[in-house]
PDB file of C-alpha atoms in Angstrom:
ATOM      1  CA  MET A   1     101.175  79.746 113.324  1.00  0.00           C
ATOM      2  CA  ASP A   2     103.053  77.011 115.359  1.00  0.00           C
ATOM      3  CA  LEU A   3     105.653  77.495 113.350  1.00  0.00           C
ATOM      4  CA  LEU A   4     106.233  80.753 114.432  1.00  0.00           C
ATOM      5  CA  MET A   5     106.562  80.243 117.543  1.00  0.00           C
ATOM      6  CA  ASP A   6     108.635  77.898 117.612  1.00  0.00           C
ATOM      7  CA  ILE A   7     111.068  79.425 115.670  1.00  0.00           C
ATOM      8  CA  ALA A   8     110.689  82.163 118.580  1.00  0.00           C
ATOM      9  CA  ALA A   9     111.278  79.956 121.780  1.00  0.00           C
ATOM     10  CA  ALA A  10     114.284  79.172 119.271  1.00  0.00           C
ATOM     11  CA  ARG A  11     115.680  82.434 119.306  1.00  0.00           C
ATOM     12  CA  LYS A  12     115.048  83.628 122.840  1.00  0.00           C
ATOM     13  CA  ARG A  13     117.131  79.775 123.444  1.00  0.00           C
ATOM     14  CA  LEU A  14     119.902  81.202 121.747  1.00  0.00           C
ATOM     15  CA  ARG A  15     120.348  84.762 123.452  1.00  0.00           C
ATOM     16  CA  LYS A  16     119.798  83.170 126.494  1.00  0.00           C
ATOM     17  CA  PHE A  17     123.186  80.280 125.783  1.00  0.00           C
ATOM     18  CA  ARG A  18     124.939  83.835 123.881  1.00  0.00           C
ATOM     19  CA  ILE A  19     124.667  85.778 127.707  1.00  0.00           C
ATOM     20  CA  ALA A  20     125.766  82.366 129.479  1.00  0.00           C
ATOM     21  CA  ILE A  21     128.940  82.109 127.076  1.00  0.00           C
ATOM     22  CA  ASP A  22     129.385  85.403 127.395  1.00  0.00           C
ATOM     23  CA  THR A  23     128.417  85.332 131.191  1.00  0.00           C
ATOM     24  CA  HIS A  24     131.069  82.995 131.719  1.00  0.00           C
ATOM     25  CA  THR A  25     133.866  83.836 129.904  1.00  0.00           C
ATOM     26  CA  GLN A  26     133.681  87.113 131.268  1.00  0.00           C
ATOM     27  CA  SER A  27     133.583  84.858 135.010  1.00  0.00           C
ATOM     28  CA  VAL A  28     137.354  83.552 136.060  1.00  0.00           C
ATOM     29  CA  ASP A  29     137.094  80.787 138.206  1.00  0.00           C
ATOM     30  CA  GLU A  30     139.595  78.709 140.375  1.00  0.00           C
ATOM     31  CA  ASP A  31     138.513  75.667 138.877  1.00  0.00           C
ATOM     32  CA  GLN A  32     139.924  75.848 134.976  1.00  0.00           C
ATOM     33  CA  GLN A  33     139.166  72.602 133.284  1.00  0.00           C
ATOM     34  CA  HIS A  34     135.388  73.284 135.147  1.00  0.00           C
ATOM     35  CA  ASP A  35     135.324  76.147 133.273  1.00  0.00           C
ATOM     36  CA  ASP A  36     136.109  73.962 130.456  1.00  0.00           C
ATOM     37  CA  ASN A  37     133.832  71.578 130.669  1.00  0.00           C
ATOM     38  CA  MET A  38     131.070  73.936 131.076  1.00  0.00           C
ATOM     39  CA  MET A  39     131.920  76.331 128.496  1.00  0.00           C
ATOM     40  CA  MET A  40     131.708  73.479 125.557  1.00  0.00           C
ATOM     41  CA  GLU A  41     128.859  71.997 126.525  1.00  0.00           C
ATOM     42  CA  LEU A  42     127.107  75.421 126.324  1.00  0.00           C
ATOM     43  CA  GLN A  43     128.881  76.115 123.041  1.00  0.00           C
ATOM     44  CA  GLU A  44     127.254  72.831 121.840  1.00  0.00           C
ATOM     45  CA  SER A  45     124.266  73.504 122.650  1.00  0.00           C
ATOM     46  CA  ARG A  46     124.336  76.840 121.036  1.00  0.00           C
ATOM     47  CA  LEU A  47     125.063  74.863 117.917  1.00  0.00           C
ATOM     48  CA  ALA A  48     122.312  72.633 118.001  1.00  0.00           C
ATOM     49  CA  VAL A  49     120.098  75.735 118.539  1.00  0.00           C
ATOM     50  CA  GLU A  50     121.082  77.765 115.893  1.00  0.00           C
ATOM     51  CA  ALA A  51     120.773  74.769 113.667  1.00  0.00           C
ATOM     52  CA  ALA A  52     117.583  73.942 114.770  1.00  0.00           C
ATOM     53  CA  LEU A  53     116.514  77.605 113.965  1.00  0.00           C
ATOM     54  CA  GLU A  54     117.714  77.952 111.146  1.00  0.00           C
ATOM     55  CA  THR A  55     116.137  74.326 110.011  1.00  0.00           C
ATOM     56  CA  LEU A  56     112.792  76.230 111.394  1.00  0.00           C
ATOM     57  CA  VAL A  57     113.450  79.478 109.289  1.00  0.00           C
ATOM     58  CA  SER A  58     113.722  77.200 106.274  1.00  0.00           C
ATOM     59  CA  GLN A  59     110.635  75.521 106.882  1.00  0.00           C
ATOM     60  CA  SER A  60     108.700  79.756 107.117  1.00  0.00           C
ATOM     61  CA  PRO A  61     106.663  80.838 104.974  1.00  0.00           C
ATOM     62  CA  ALA A  62     108.357  84.546 106.190  1.00  0.00           C
ATOM     63  CA  LEU A  63     111.369  84.818 103.841  1.00  0.00           C
ATOM     64  CA  LEU A  64     108.393  83.912 101.028  1.00  0.00           C
ATOM     65  CA  LEU A  65     106.291  86.877 102.409  1.00  0.00           C
ATOM     66  CA  GLN A  66     109.435  89.009 102.578  1.00  0.00           C
ATOM     67  CA  ARG A  67     110.820  88.288  99.353  1.00  0.00           C
ATOM     68  CA  LYS A  68     107.092  89.172  97.920  1.00  0.00           C
ATOM     69  CA  CYS A  69     106.495  92.606  99.465  1.00  0.00           C
ATOM     70  CA  ALA A  70     110.046  93.475  98.980  1.00  0.00           C
ATOM     71  CA  ARG A  71     109.008  93.579  94.934  1.00  0.00           C
ATOM     72  CA  PHE A  72     105.861  94.532  95.655  1.00  0.00           C
ATOM     73  CA  PHE A  73     105.437  97.678  97.960  1.00  0.00           C
ATOM     74  CA  PRO A  74     108.021  99.887  95.878  1.00  0.00           C
ATOM     75  CA  THR A  75     106.510  99.014  92.586  1.00  0.00           C
ATOM     76  CA  LEU A  76     103.216  99.904  94.514  1.00  0.00           C
ATOM     77  CA  LEU A  77     104.181 103.378  96.082  1.00  0.00           C
ATOM     78  CA  GLN A  78     105.553 104.616  92.415  1.00  0.00           C
ATOM     79  CA  ALA A  79     102.639 103.942  90.815  1.00  0.00           C
ATOM     80  CA  LEU A  80     100.688 105.782  93.099  1.00  0.00           C
ATOM     81  CA  ASP A  81     100.572 109.705  92.215  1.00  0.00           C
ATOM     82  CA  VAL A  82     101.201 111.648  95.721  1.00  0.00           C
ATOM     83  CA  ARG A  83     101.147 114.997  94.209  1.00  0.00           C
ATOM     84  CA  GLY A  84      97.422 114.925  94.371  1.00  0.00           C
ATOM     85  CA  SER A  85      96.989 112.778  97.391  1.00  0.00           C
ATOM     86  CA  SER A  86      96.986 112.134 100.412  1.00  0.00           C
ATOM     87  CA  GLY A  87      98.256 108.246 102.270  1.00  0.00           C
ATOM     88  CA  LEU A  88      93.824 108.288 102.966  1.00  0.00           C
ATOM     89  CA  SER A  89      92.530 109.311 100.070  1.00  0.00           C
ATOM     90  CA  GLU A  90      94.474 106.649  97.847  1.00  0.00           C
ATOM     91  CA  LEU A  91      93.507 104.069 100.491  1.00  0.00           C
ATOM     92  CA  GLN A  92      90.243 105.507 100.129  1.00  0.00           C
ATOM     93  CA  GLY A  93      90.030 105.959 104.098  1.00  0.00           C
ATOM     94  CA  LEU A  94      88.616 109.045 106.276  1.00  0.00           C
ATOM     95  CA  GLY A  95      90.874 111.577 107.449  1.00  0.00           C
ATOM     96  CA  TYR A  96      89.424 112.357 110.588  1.00  0.00           C
ATOM     97  CA  PHE A  97      90.296 115.499 112.686  1.00  0.00           C
ATOM     98  CA  PRO A  98      92.126 114.734 116.027  1.00  0.00           C
ATOM     99  CA  MET A  99      90.575 115.810 119.178  1.00  0.00           C
ATOM    100  CA  ASP A 100      90.715 116.245 122.841  1.00  0.00           C
ATOM    101  CA  GLN A 101      88.365 115.154 125.162  1.00  0.00           C
ATOM    102  CA  PRO A 102      87.043 117.722 125.971  1.00  0.00           C
ATOM    103  CA  THR A 103      86.752 119.253 122.837  1.00  0.00           C
ATOM    104  CA  PHE A 104      84.799 115.824 121.635  1.00  0.00           C
ATOM    105  CA  LEU A 105      82.427 115.908 123.889  1.00  0.00           C
ATOM    106  CA  ALA A 106      81.177 119.975 122.798  1.00  0.00           C
ATOM    107  CA  LEU A 107      80.951 118.633 120.057  1.00  0.00           C
ATOM    108  CA  GLN A 108      78.804 115.818 121.062  1.00  0.00           C
ATOM    109  CA  THR A 109      76.726 118.306 122.169  1.00  0.00           C
ATOM    110  CA  PHE A 110      77.137 120.927 119.463  1.00  0.00           C
ATOM    111  CA  ILE A 111      75.494 117.628 117.696  1.00  0.00           C
ATOM    112  CA  ASN A 112      72.306 116.293 120.034  1.00  0.00           C
ATOM    113  CA  GLY A 113      71.835 120.544 121.132  1.00  0.00           C
ATOM    114  CA  PHE A 114      71.127 120.665 116.554  1.00  0.00           C
ATOM    115  CA  HIS A 115      69.682 116.738 116.273  1.00  0.00           C
ATOM    116  CA  THR A 116      66.881 117.841 119.419  1.00  0.00           C
ATOM    117  CA  GLU A 117      65.944 121.307 118.012  1.00  0.00           C
ATOM    118  CA  MET A 118      65.326 119.616 114.226  1.00  0.00           C
ATOM    119  CA  LYS A 119      63.124 116.902 116.031  1.00  0.00           C
ATOM    120  CA  PHE A 120      60.896 120.032 117.307  1.00  0.00           C
ATOM    121  CA  SER A 121      61.222 121.953 114.864  1.00  0.00           C
ATOM    122  CA  ASN A 122      59.888 119.619 111.973  1.00  0.00           C
ATOM    123  CA  GLU A 123      57.034 118.892 114.350  1.00  0.00           C
ATOM    124  CA  SER A 124      55.457 121.918 113.741  1.00  0.00           C
ATOM    125  CA  THR A 125      56.061 121.641 110.479  1.00  0.00           C
ATOM    126  CA  GLY A 126      55.469 118.029 109.400  1.00  0.00           C
ATOM    127  CA  ALA A 127      58.922 117.905 107.717  1.00  0.00           C
ATOM    128  CA  GLU A 128      61.112 114.811 108.033  1.00  0.00           C
ATOM    129  CA  GLN A 129      63.270 114.278 111.081  1.00  0.00           C
ATOM    130  CA  VAL A 130      67.104 114.311 110.480  1.00  0.00           C
ATOM    131  CA  GLU A 131      68.337 110.504 110.358  1.00  0.00           C
ATOM    132  CA  SER A 132      71.980 111.070 110.292  1.00  0.00           C
ATOM    133  CA  SER A 133      74.720 113.982 110.477  1.00  0.00           C
ATOM    134  CA  ALA A 134      78.584 114.221 109.513  1.00  0.00           C
ATOM    135  CA  LEU A 135      80.222 117.298 110.763  1.00  0.00           C
ATOM    136  CA  PHE A 136      83.374 118.236 108.743  1.00  0.00           C
ATOM    137  CA  PHE A 137      85.871 120.604 109.371  1.00  0.00           C
ATOM    138  CA  LYS A 138      88.940 121.289 106.457  1.00  0.00           C
ATOM    139  CA  GLY A 139      88.190 118.209 104.891  1.00  0.00           C
ATOM    140  CA  ASN A 140      88.591 116.615 107.770  1.00  0.00           C
ATOM    141  CA  LEU A 141      85.578 114.609 109.838  1.00  0.00           C
ATOM    142  CA  LEU A 142      84.929 115.751 112.434  1.00  0.00           C
ATOM    143  CA  TRP A 143      81.453 113.678 113.888  1.00  0.00           C
ATOM    144  CA  SER A 144      80.072 111.199 112.119  1.00  0.00           C
ATOM    145  CA  SER A 145      76.479 109.410 112.758  1.00  0.00           C
ATOM    146  CA  MET A 146      76.657 107.486 109.043  1.00  0.00           C
ATOM    147  CA  GLU A 147      77.682 103.672 108.685  1.00  0.00           C
ATOM    148  CA  THR A 148      81.375 103.847 107.881  1.00  0.00           C
ATOM    149  CA  ALA A 149      80.218 102.617 103.863  1.00  0.00           C
ATOM    150  CA  THR A 150      77.515 105.282 104.182  1.00  0.00           C
ATOM    151  CA  MET A 151      80.821 108.256 105.326  1.00  0.00           C
ATOM    152  CA  GLN A 152      83.174 106.537 102.905  1.00  0.00           C
ATOM    153  CA  LEU A 153      80.568 107.328  99.902  1.00  0.00           C
ATOM    154  CA  LEU A 154      80.068 110.312 101.330  1.00  0.00           C
ATOM    155  CA  TYR A 155      83.555 111.885 101.643  1.00  0.00           C
ATOM    156  CA  LYS A 156      84.471 110.587  97.990  1.00  0.00           C
ATOM    157  CA  PHE A 157      81.931 112.027  96.482  1.00  0.00           C
ATOM    158  CA  LEU A 158      82.808 114.980  98.514  1.00  0.00           C
ATOM    159  CA  GLN A 159      86.220 115.280  97.539  1.00  0.00           C
ATOM    160  CA  LEU A 160      85.418 114.584  93.717  1.00  0.00           C
ATOM    161  CA  ARG A 161      83.020 117.505  93.863  1.00  0.00           C
ATOM    162  CA  GLU A 162      85.899 119.647  95.838  1.00  0.00           C
ATOM    163  CA  GLU A 163      87.945 118.830  92.620  1.00  0.00           C
ATOM    164  CA  ARG A 164      85.990 119.707  89.976  1.00  0.00           C
ATOM    165  CA  GLY A 165      84.163 122.160  90.833  1.00  0.00           C
ATOM    166  CA  MET A 166      87.710 123.686  91.392  1.00  0.00           C
ATOM    167  CA  THR A 167      88.410 122.497  88.307  1.00  0.00           C
ATOM    168  CA  MET A 168      85.577 123.947  87.012  1.00  0.00           C
ATOM    169  CA  ILE A 169      86.156 127.530  88.660  1.00  0.00           C
ATOM    170  CA  ARG A 170      89.802 127.538  87.445  1.00  0.00           C
ATOM    171  CA  ALA A 171      88.301 126.871  83.741  1.00  0.00           C
ATOM    172  CA  THR A 172      86.008 129.843  83.721  1.00  0.00           C
ATOM    173  CA  GLU A 173      88.587 131.885  84.752  1.00  0.00           C
ATOM    174  CA  GLN A 174      90.915 131.222  82.148  1.00  0.00           C
ATOM    175  CA  SER A 175      88.106 131.643  80.246  1.00  0.00           C
ATOM    176  CA  GLU A 176      87.691 135.295  81.538  1.00  0.00           C
ATOM    177  CA  MET A 177      91.253 135.884  81.216  1.00  0.00           C
ATOM    178  CA  ASN A 178      91.431 134.520  77.983  1.00  0.00           C
ATOM    179  CA  ARG A 179      87.949 136.762  76.510  1.00  0.00           C
ATOM    180  CA  ILE A 180      90.156 140.129  78.454  1.00  0.00           C
ATOM    181  CA  LEU A 181      93.102 139.574  76.264  1.00  0.00           C
ATOM    182  CA  VAL A 182      91.170 139.171  72.950  1.00  0.00           C
TER     183      VAL A 182
END
């Protein structure tokens, strides 16, 4: 980490020297010899900082990481099935539905009311109370009181059920069409 901080500091010094050289070049002073000496000092300092920066960059693991990423990510992107999935499903993430604050508060009120109603109805019937809940809209998670790992498992199950269910429905429709044609 110190190496990266040193590289950042060297780049900052180099920028400052370049700005000073540009400013010094643009200004016209009467003492030309003093300007030439100052310009020589700035140029020497700039060259020294550039040399130090090159040395630091050669020691940095950033170039190695950049080369590895350049080889890895194109291969990964080609391997992903982009037709049948989104980036969230490939990375096993949850698709959260975007909501503004009033909508979220209204949803939270609805969920709390639902839990309260179930609590009172369960006391009279002796049924179990609701421990956790999740609310989805068009495949996106609106709200969940479950742990993230449990929610990911449930989300994956629901996705698979939807995919397999759609496949089964299409297969049934196809077999019915074949019977009609025969």
